[in-house]
GROMACS .gro file of C-alpha atoms in nm:
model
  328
    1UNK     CA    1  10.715  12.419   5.201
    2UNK     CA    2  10.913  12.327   5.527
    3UNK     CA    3  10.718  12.026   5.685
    4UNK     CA    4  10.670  12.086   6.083
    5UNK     CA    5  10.401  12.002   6.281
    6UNK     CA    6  10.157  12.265   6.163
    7UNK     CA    7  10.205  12.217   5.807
    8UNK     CA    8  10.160  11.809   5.820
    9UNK     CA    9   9.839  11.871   6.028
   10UNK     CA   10   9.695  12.103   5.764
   11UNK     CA   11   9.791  11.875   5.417
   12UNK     CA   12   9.697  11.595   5.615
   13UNK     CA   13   9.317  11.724   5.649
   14UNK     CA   14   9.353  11.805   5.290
   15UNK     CA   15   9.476  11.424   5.158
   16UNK     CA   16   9.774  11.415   4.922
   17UNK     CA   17   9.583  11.597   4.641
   18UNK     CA   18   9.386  11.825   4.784
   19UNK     CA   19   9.712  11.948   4.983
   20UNK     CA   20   9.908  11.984   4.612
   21UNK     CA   21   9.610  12.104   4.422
   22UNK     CA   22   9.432  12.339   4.702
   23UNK     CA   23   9.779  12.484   4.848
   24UNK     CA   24  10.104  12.437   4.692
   25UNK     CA   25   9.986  12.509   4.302
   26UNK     CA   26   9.865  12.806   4.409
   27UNK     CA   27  10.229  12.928   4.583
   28UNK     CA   28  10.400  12.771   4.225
   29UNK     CA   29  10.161  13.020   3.971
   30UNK     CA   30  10.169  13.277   4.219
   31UNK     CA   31  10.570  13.259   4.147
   32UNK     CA   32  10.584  13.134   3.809
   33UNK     CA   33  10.363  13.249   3.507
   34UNK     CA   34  10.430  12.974   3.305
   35UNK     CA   35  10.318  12.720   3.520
   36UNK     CA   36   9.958  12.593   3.413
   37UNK     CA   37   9.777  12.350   3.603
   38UNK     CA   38   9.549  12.070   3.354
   39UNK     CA   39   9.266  11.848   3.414
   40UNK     CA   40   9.026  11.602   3.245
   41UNK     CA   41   8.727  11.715   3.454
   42UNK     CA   42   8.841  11.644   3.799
   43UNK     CA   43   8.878  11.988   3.904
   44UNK     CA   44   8.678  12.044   4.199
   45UNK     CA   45   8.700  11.643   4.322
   46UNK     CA   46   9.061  11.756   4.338
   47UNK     CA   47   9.029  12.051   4.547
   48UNK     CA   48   9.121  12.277   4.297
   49UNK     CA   49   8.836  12.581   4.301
   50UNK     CA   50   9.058  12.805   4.524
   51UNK     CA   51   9.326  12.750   4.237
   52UNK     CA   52   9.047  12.819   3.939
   53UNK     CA   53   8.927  13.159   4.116
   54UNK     CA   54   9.286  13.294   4.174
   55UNK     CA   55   9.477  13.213   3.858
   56UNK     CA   56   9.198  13.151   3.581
   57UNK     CA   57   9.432  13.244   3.367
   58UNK     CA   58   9.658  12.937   3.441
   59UNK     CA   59   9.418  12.661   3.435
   60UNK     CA   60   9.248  12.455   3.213
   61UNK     CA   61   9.011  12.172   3.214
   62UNK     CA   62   8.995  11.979   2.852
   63UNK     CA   63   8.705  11.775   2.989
   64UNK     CA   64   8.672  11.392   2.987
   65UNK     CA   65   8.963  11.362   2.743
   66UNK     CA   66   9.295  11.270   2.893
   67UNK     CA   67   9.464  11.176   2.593
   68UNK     CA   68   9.397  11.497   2.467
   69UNK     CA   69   9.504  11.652   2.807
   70UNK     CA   70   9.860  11.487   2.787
   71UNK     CA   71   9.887  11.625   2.409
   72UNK     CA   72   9.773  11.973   2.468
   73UNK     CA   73  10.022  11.956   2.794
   74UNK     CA   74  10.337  11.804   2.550
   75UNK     CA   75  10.227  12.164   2.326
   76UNK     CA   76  10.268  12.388   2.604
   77UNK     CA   77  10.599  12.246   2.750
   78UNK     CA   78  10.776  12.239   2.420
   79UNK     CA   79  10.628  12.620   2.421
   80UNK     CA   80  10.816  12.693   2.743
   81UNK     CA   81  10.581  12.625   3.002
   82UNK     CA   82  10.525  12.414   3.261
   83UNK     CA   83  10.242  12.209   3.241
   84UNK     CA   84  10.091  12.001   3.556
   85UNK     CA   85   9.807  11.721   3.423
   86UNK     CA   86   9.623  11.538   3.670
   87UNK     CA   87   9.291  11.295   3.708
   88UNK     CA   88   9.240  10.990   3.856
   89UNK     CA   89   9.561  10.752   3.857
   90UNK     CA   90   9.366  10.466   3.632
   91UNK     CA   91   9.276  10.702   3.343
   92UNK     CA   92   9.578  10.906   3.369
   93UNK     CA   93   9.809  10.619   3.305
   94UNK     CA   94   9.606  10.363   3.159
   95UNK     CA   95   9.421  10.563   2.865
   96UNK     CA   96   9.691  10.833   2.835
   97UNK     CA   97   9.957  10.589   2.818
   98UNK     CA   98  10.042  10.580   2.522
   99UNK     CA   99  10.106  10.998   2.492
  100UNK     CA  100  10.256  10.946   2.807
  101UNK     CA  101  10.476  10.733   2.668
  102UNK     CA  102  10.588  10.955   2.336
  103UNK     CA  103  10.583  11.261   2.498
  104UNK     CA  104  10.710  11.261   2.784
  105UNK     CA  105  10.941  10.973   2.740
  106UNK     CA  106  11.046  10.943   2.411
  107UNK     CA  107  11.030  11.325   2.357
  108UNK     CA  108  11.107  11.382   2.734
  109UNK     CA  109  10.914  11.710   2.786
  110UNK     CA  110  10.922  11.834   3.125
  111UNK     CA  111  10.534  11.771   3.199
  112UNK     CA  112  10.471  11.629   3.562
  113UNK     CA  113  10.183  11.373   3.551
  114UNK     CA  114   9.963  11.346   3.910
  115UNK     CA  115   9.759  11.036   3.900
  116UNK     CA  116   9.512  11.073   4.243
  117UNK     CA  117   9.306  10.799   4.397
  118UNK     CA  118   9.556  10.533   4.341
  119UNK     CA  119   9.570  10.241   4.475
  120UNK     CA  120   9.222  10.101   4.651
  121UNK     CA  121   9.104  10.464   4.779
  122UNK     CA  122   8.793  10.429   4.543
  123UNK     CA  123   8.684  10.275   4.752
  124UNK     CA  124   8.312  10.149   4.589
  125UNK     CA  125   8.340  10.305   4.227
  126UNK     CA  126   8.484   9.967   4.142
  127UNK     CA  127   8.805   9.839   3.956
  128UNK     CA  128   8.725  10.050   3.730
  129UNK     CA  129   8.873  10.293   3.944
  130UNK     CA  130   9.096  10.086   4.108
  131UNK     CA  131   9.436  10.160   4.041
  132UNK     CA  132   9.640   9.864   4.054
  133UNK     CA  133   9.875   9.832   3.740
  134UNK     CA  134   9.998  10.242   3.680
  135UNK     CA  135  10.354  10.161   3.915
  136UNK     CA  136  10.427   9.859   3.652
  137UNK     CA  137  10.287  10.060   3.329
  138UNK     CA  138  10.484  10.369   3.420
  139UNK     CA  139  10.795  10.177   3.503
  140UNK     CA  140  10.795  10.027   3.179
  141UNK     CA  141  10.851  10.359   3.007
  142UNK     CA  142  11.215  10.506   2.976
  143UNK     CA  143  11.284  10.831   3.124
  144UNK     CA  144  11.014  10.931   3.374
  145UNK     CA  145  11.083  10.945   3.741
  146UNK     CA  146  10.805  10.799   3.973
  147UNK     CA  147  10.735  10.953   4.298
  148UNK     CA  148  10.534  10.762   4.571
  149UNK     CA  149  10.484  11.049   4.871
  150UNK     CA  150  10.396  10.843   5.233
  151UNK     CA  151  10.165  11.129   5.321
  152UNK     CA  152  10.043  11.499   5.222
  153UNK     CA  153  10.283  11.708   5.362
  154UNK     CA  154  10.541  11.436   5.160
  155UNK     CA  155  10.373  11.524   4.833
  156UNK     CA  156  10.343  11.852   4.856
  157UNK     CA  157  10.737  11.819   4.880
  158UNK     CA  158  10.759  11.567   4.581
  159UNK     CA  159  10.584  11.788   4.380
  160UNK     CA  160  10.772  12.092   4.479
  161UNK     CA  161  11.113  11.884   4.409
  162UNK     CA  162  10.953  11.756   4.070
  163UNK     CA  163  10.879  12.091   3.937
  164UNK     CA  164  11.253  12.214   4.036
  165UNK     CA  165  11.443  11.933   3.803
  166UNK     CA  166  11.235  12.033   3.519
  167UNK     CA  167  11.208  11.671   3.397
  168UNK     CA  168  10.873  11.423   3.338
  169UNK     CA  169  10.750  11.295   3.633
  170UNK     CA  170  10.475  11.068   3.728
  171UNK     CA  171  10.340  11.148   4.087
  172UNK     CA  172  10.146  10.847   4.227
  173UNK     CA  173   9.895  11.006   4.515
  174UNK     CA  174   9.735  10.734   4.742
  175UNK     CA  175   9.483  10.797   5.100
  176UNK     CA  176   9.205  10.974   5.138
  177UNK     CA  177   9.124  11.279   5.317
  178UNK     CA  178   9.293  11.323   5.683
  179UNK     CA  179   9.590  11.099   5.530
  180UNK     CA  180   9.779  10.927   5.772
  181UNK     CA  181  10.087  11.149   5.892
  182UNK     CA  182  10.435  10.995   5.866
  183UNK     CA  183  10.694  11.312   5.855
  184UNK     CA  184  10.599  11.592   6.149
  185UNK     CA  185  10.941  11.756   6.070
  186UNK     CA  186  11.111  11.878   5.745
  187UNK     CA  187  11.279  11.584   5.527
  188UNK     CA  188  11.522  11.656   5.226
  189UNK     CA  189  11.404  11.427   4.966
  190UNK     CA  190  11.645  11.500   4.664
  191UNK     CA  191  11.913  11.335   4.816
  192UNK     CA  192  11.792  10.968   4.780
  193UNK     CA  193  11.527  10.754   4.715
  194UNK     CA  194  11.414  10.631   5.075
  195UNK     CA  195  11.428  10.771   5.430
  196UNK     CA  196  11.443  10.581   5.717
  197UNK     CA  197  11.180  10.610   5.973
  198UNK     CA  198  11.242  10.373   6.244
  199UNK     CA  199  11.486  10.177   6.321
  200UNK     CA  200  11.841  10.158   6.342
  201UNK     CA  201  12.020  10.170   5.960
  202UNK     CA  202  12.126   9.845   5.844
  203UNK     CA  203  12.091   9.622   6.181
  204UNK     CA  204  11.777   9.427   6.278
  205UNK     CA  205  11.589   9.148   6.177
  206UNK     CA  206  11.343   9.262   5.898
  207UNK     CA  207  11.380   9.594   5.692
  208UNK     CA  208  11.005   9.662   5.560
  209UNK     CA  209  11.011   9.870   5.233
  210UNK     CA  210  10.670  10.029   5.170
  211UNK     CA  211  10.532  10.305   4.993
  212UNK     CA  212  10.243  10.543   4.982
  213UNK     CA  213  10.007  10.527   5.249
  214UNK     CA  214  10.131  10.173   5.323
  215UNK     CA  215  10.424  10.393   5.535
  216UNK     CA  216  10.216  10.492   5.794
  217UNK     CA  217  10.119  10.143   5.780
  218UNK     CA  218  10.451   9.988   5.780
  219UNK     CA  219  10.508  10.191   6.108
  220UNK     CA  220  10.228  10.044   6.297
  221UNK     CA  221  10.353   9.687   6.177
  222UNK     CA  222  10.725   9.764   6.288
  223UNK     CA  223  10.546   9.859   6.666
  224UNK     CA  224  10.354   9.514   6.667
  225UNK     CA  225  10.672   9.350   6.605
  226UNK     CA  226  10.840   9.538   6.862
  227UNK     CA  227  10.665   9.407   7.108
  228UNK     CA  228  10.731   9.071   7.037
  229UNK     CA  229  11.104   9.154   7.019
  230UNK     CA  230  11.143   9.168   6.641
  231UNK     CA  231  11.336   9.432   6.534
  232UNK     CA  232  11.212   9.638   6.191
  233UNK     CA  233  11.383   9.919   5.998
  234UNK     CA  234  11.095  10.093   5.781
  235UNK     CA  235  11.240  10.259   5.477
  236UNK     CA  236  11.007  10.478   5.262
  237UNK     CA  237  11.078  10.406   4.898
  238UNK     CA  238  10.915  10.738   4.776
  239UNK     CA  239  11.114  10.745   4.454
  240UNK     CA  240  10.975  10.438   4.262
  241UNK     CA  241  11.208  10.516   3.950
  242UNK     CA  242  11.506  10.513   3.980
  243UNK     CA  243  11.484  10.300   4.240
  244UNK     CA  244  11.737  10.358   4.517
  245UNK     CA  245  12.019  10.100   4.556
  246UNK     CA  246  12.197  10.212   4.815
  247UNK     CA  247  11.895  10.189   5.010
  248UNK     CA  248  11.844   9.792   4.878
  249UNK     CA  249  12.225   9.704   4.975
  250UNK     CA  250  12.135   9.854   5.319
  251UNK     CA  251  11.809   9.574   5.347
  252UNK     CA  252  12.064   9.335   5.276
  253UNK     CA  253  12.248   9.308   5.608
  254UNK     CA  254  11.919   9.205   5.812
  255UNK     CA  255  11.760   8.891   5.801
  256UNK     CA  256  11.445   8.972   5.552
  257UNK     CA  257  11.328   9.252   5.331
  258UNK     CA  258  10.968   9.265   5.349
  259UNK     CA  259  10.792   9.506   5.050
  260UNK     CA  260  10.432   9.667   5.139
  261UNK     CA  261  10.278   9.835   4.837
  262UNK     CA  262   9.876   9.897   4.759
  263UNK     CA  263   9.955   9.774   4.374
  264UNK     CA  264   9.966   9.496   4.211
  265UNK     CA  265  10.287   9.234   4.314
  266UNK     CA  266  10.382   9.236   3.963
  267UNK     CA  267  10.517   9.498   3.882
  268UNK     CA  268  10.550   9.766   4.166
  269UNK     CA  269  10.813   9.813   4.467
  270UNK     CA  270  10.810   9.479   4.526
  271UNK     CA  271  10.972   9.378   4.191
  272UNK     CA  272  11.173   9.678   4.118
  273UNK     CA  273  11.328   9.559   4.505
  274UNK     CA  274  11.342   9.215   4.349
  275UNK     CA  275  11.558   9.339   4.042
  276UNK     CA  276  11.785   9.490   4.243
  277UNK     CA  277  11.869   9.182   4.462
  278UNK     CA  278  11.886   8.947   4.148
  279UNK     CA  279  12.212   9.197   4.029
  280UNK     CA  280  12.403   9.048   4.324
  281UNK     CA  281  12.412   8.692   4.122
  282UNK     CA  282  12.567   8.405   4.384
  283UNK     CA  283  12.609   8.660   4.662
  284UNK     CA  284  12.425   8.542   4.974
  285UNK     CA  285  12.067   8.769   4.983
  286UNK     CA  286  11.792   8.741   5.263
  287UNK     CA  287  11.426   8.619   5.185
  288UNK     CA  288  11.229   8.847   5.004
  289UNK     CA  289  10.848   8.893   5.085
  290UNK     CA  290  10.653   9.097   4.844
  291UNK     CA  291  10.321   9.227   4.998
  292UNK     CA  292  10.022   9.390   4.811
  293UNK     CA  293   9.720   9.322   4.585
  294UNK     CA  294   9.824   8.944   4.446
  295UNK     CA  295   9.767   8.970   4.085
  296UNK     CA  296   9.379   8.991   4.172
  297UNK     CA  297   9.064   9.181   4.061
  298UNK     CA  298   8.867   9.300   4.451
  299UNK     CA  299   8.494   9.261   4.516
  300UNK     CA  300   8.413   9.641   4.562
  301UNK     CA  301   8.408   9.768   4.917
  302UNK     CA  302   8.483  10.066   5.130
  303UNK     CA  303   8.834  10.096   5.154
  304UNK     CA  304   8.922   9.920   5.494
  305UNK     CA  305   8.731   9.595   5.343
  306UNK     CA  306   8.987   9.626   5.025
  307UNK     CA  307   9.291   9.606   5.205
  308UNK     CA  308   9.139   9.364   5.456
  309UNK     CA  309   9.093   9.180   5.115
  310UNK     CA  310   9.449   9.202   5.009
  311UNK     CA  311   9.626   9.141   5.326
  312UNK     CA  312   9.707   9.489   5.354
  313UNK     CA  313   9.596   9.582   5.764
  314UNK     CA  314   9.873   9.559   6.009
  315UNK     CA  315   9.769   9.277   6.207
  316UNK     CA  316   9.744   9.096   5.873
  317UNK     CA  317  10.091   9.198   5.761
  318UNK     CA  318  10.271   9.083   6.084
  319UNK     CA  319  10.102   8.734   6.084
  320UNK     CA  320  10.232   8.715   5.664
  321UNK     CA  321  10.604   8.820   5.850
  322UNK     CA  322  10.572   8.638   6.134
  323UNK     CA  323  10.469   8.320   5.897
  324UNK     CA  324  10.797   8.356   5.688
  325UNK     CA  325  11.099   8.455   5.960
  326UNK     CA  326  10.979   8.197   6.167
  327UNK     CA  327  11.110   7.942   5.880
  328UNK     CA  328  11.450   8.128   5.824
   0.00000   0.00000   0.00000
């Protein structure tokens, strides 16, 4: 899919899944025979009854079972096809991990794993369904890519690229219907880990490194800032793992490197950022502020209330930045 103005409209209606699940996996199986799309019972919630009426054939839902789901995927890839597996990012990562873990990393089968509703989109199912810990979990595991797509038209992309490298992949989809748009025009996103969306590369005062949904966010913070004559580069750090260096060095030459992330601070962007600056040893870094959920179970709410909870609106975010450069 080319992203324009059209296109970001329409996925945007659609949130991240329903624009993978209701439009692009029906382009992939109308190409590719082997591709089967999988779920544990989430098929309509996912937008995906278009998909089941047009290619039957290449769909199946194993029911509440996602262990199951990941096995019967690892099957069909080692057969020669290519298996997609989604439900909700909490069960798909936490109760699956541990086939995630053998087959996809230590056997490395090309499966690509879609985790939806991540982050606080619940909303008032509860931490149950709060997905808070899959970024850390996922990281953990040795040869799986992780994917963090800023908006719909962005995912549909990131799943697009996934499926091309043949390799496993663990797509983290955050929002809610009518996502927030952040790319209006077509982006490569093979050829690194971030893309800048405002700001002038590697000048300023604060580089902001978000994720997600918390893009579109980071872009209203870096406009509040603006008009108080802060400068902010906004780099989206869609590729979780491996996590882009160059794009680290870059947040090096301003004066902080603020991280914005609807997961848990252990764990996520904010730490795999925070690995990266403790390689440079004695060499002179700026502050680091890692924002996000701090290490913290939420009193359930509608989603607004959840990230006023955590910090996470943009007012909130500037007065946590404003807060730390004013001691620098």
């Amino acid at each position: 899919m080319t992203i324009d103005n059209r296109n970001s409209k329409i996925c945007s209606r659609l949130g991240q899944r329903g624009a993978i699940f209701g439009m692009a996996a029906l382009d992939v199986a109308s190409k590719d025979e082997k591709f089967v799309l999988m779920t544990a019972d989430l098929a309509t919630l996912s937008g995906m009854d278009r998909y089941i009426r047009t290619y039957p054939r290449q769909f199946i839902n194993v029911g509440i079972a996602e262990q199951n789901m990941v096995g019967v995927a690892a099957g069909l890839a080692a057969e020669g096809y290519h298996p997609v597996v989604t439900t909700y990012a909490t069960f798909l990562t936490m109760r699956a991990c541990e086939q995630i873990r053998h087959y996809m990393g230590y056997m490395h089968l090309p499966i690509i794993a879609i985790g939806s509703g991540a982050g606080l989109s619940q909303g008032y199912a509860g931490n149950t369904h709060y997905t808070i810990e899959d970024l850390s979990m996922m990281r953990a595991i040795p040869g799986i890519t992780i994917y963090s797509p800023a908006d719909a038209a962005a995912a549909v992309k990131l799943f697009e690229l996934a499926l091309k490298k043949k390799e496993p992949c663990y797509i983290r989809l955050t929002g809610n219907l009518n996502c927030p748009i952040v790319y209006k025009e077509d982006v490569d996103f093979s050829q690194r880990g971030c893309t800048v969306c405002q700001g002038k590369e590697g000048s300023g005062h604060i580089t902001i490194m978000a994720c997600g949904t918390m893009v579109a966010t980071a872009l209203q913070v870096a406009e509040l800032l603006s008009q108080i004559g802060l400068e902010a580069t906004v780099l989206d750090m869609y590729r979780i793992k491996p996590i882009d260096e160059w794009a680290v060095a870059m947040a090096r030459q301003t004066n902080l490197i603020v991280t914005i992330e609807e997961h848990n601070i252990l764990g996520g962007l904010g730490a795999a950022v925070a690995e990266v600056l403790s390689s440079y040893g004695h060499m002179a870094t700026p502050p680091l502020l890692r924002l996000g959920i701090a290490d913290t179970f939420n009193l359930a709410s509608d989603y607004h209330d959840l990230l006023s909870q955590n910090g996470l609106k943009p007012e909130m975010i500037v007065e946590n930045i404003l807060n730390v450069y004013e001691d620098l």
